[in-house]
Amino acid sequence: MRRPRPDATRRVIMLKIGTYRKLREYLDELRSEAGTRGLTFDDAVGALLAEHETLYAVGREEMEDCLRERLVERETEQKQNK
């Protein structure tokens, strides 16, 4: 693999198809929350990184509680959509 230039402003990454699908779902969630179609994959990755940094700063216990709440919310939304 070629070494990246230190002054490069863009990077191309390859994702496994499962990771791509999860990122696409997350992007769709962000778009529906924001009410706009103008968000990109870069925005989704940035939001995930910001969420990770916030959760990491808050602490592991609170992060686990937050994740449990999100899972419960998603499950109830899925049940309501059926």
Tab-separated table of C-alpha atoms in Angstrom:
chain	number	residue	atom	x	y	z
A	1	MET	CA	0.000	0.000	0.000
A	2	ARG	CA	1.225	3.451	-0.893
A	3	ARG	CA	2.063	5.811	1.977
A	4	PRO	CA	-0.386	8.735	2.250
A	5	ARG	CA	0.933	12.223	1.680
A	6	PRO	CA	0.992	14.261	4.888
A	7	ASP	CA	-0.485	17.298	3.097
A	8	ALA	CA	-3.444	15.376	1.624
A	9	THR	CA	-6.861	16.912	2.212
A	10	ARG	CA	-8.942	13.854	1.266
A	11	ARG	CA	-8.790	10.151	1.998
A	12	VAL	CA	-10.654	7.345	0.283
A	13	ILE	CA	-11.739	4.510	2.532
A	14	MET	CA	-13.278	1.144	1.786
A	15	LEU	CA	-16.062	-0.217	3.962
A	16	LYS	CA	-17.442	-3.703	4.226
A	17	ILE	CA	-20.928	-3.833	2.762
A	18	GLY	CA	-22.496	-4.407	6.200
A	19	THR	CA	-20.740	-1.340	7.601
A	20	TYR	CA	-21.829	0.679	4.577
A	21	ARG	CA	-25.452	-0.368	5.091
A	22	LYS	CA	-25.338	0.579	8.779
A	23	LEU	CA	-23.815	3.943	7.886
A	24	ARG	CA	-26.513	4.462	5.239
A	25	GLU	CA	-29.240	3.707	7.831
A	26	TYR	CA	-27.649	6.138	10.270
A	27	LEU	CA	-27.456	8.784	7.540
A	28	ASP	CA	-31.159	8.272	6.805
A	29	GLU	CA	-31.921	8.701	10.533
A	30	LEU	CA	-29.927	11.937	10.627
A	31	ARG	CA	-31.711	13.219	7.535
A	32	SER	CA	-35.134	12.489	9.017
A	33	GLU	CA	-34.192	14.136	12.339
A	34	ALA	CA	-32.785	17.198	10.567
A	35	GLY	CA	-35.621	17.318	8.041
A	36	THR	CA	-33.218	17.827	5.160
A	37	ARG	CA	-31.719	15.733	2.382
A	38	GLY	CA	-28.525	17.811	2.280
A	39	LEU	CA	-26.502	15.630	4.654
A	40	THR	CA	-23.626	13.524	3.333
A	41	PHE	CA	-21.730	10.446	4.466
A	42	ASP	CA	-19.068	12.805	5.821
A	43	ASP	CA	-21.733	14.386	8.029
A	44	ALA	CA	-22.820	10.943	9.264
A	45	VAL	CA	-19.257	9.924	10.099
A	46	GLY	CA	-18.671	13.260	11.829
A	47	ALA	CA	-21.847	12.836	13.877
A	48	LEU	CA	-20.822	9.325	14.898
A	49	LEU	CA	-17.366	10.534	15.935
A	50	ALA	CA	-18.848	13.430	17.910
A	51	GLU	CA	-21.305	11.069	19.601
A	52	HIS	CA	-18.483	8.678	20.450
A	53	GLU	CA	-16.320	11.443	21.909
A	54	THR	CA	-19.221	12.770	23.959
A	55	LEU	CA	-20.127	9.354	25.275
A	56	TYR	CA	-16.500	8.543	26.033
A	57	ALA	CA	-16.159	11.791	27.983
A	58	VAL	CA	-19.335	11.153	29.963
A	59	GLY	CA	-18.156	7.785	31.116
A	60	ARG	CA	-18.711	4.145	30.453
A	61	GLU	CA	-21.684	3.626	32.769
A	62	GLU	CA	-23.649	6.525	31.415
A	63	MET	CA	-22.737	5.480	27.889
A	64	GLU	CA	-24.166	2.013	28.495
A	65	ASP	CA	-27.347	3.510	29.944
A	66	CYS	CA	-27.692	5.768	26.916
A	67	LEU	CA	-27.173	2.867	24.516
A	68	ARG	CA	-29.774	0.773	26.350
A	69	GLU	CA	-32.269	3.646	26.081
A	70	ARG	CA	-31.592	4.005	22.344
A	71	LEU	CA	-32.118	0.273	21.822
A	72	VAL	CA	-35.428	0.384	23.678
A	73	GLU	CA	-36.502	3.439	21.642
A	74	ARG	CA	-35.631	1.733	18.352
A	75	GLU	CA	-37.447	-1.443	19.344
A	76	THR	CA	-40.596	0.477	20.266
A	77	GLU	CA	-40.414	2.482	17.014
A	78	GLN	CA	-40.057	-0.718	15.010
A	79	LYS	CA	-43.037	-2.268	16.794
A	80	GLN	CA	-45.124	0.847	16.133
A	81	ASN	CA	-44.154	0.881	12.434
A	82	LYS	CA	-45.302	-2.721	11.919
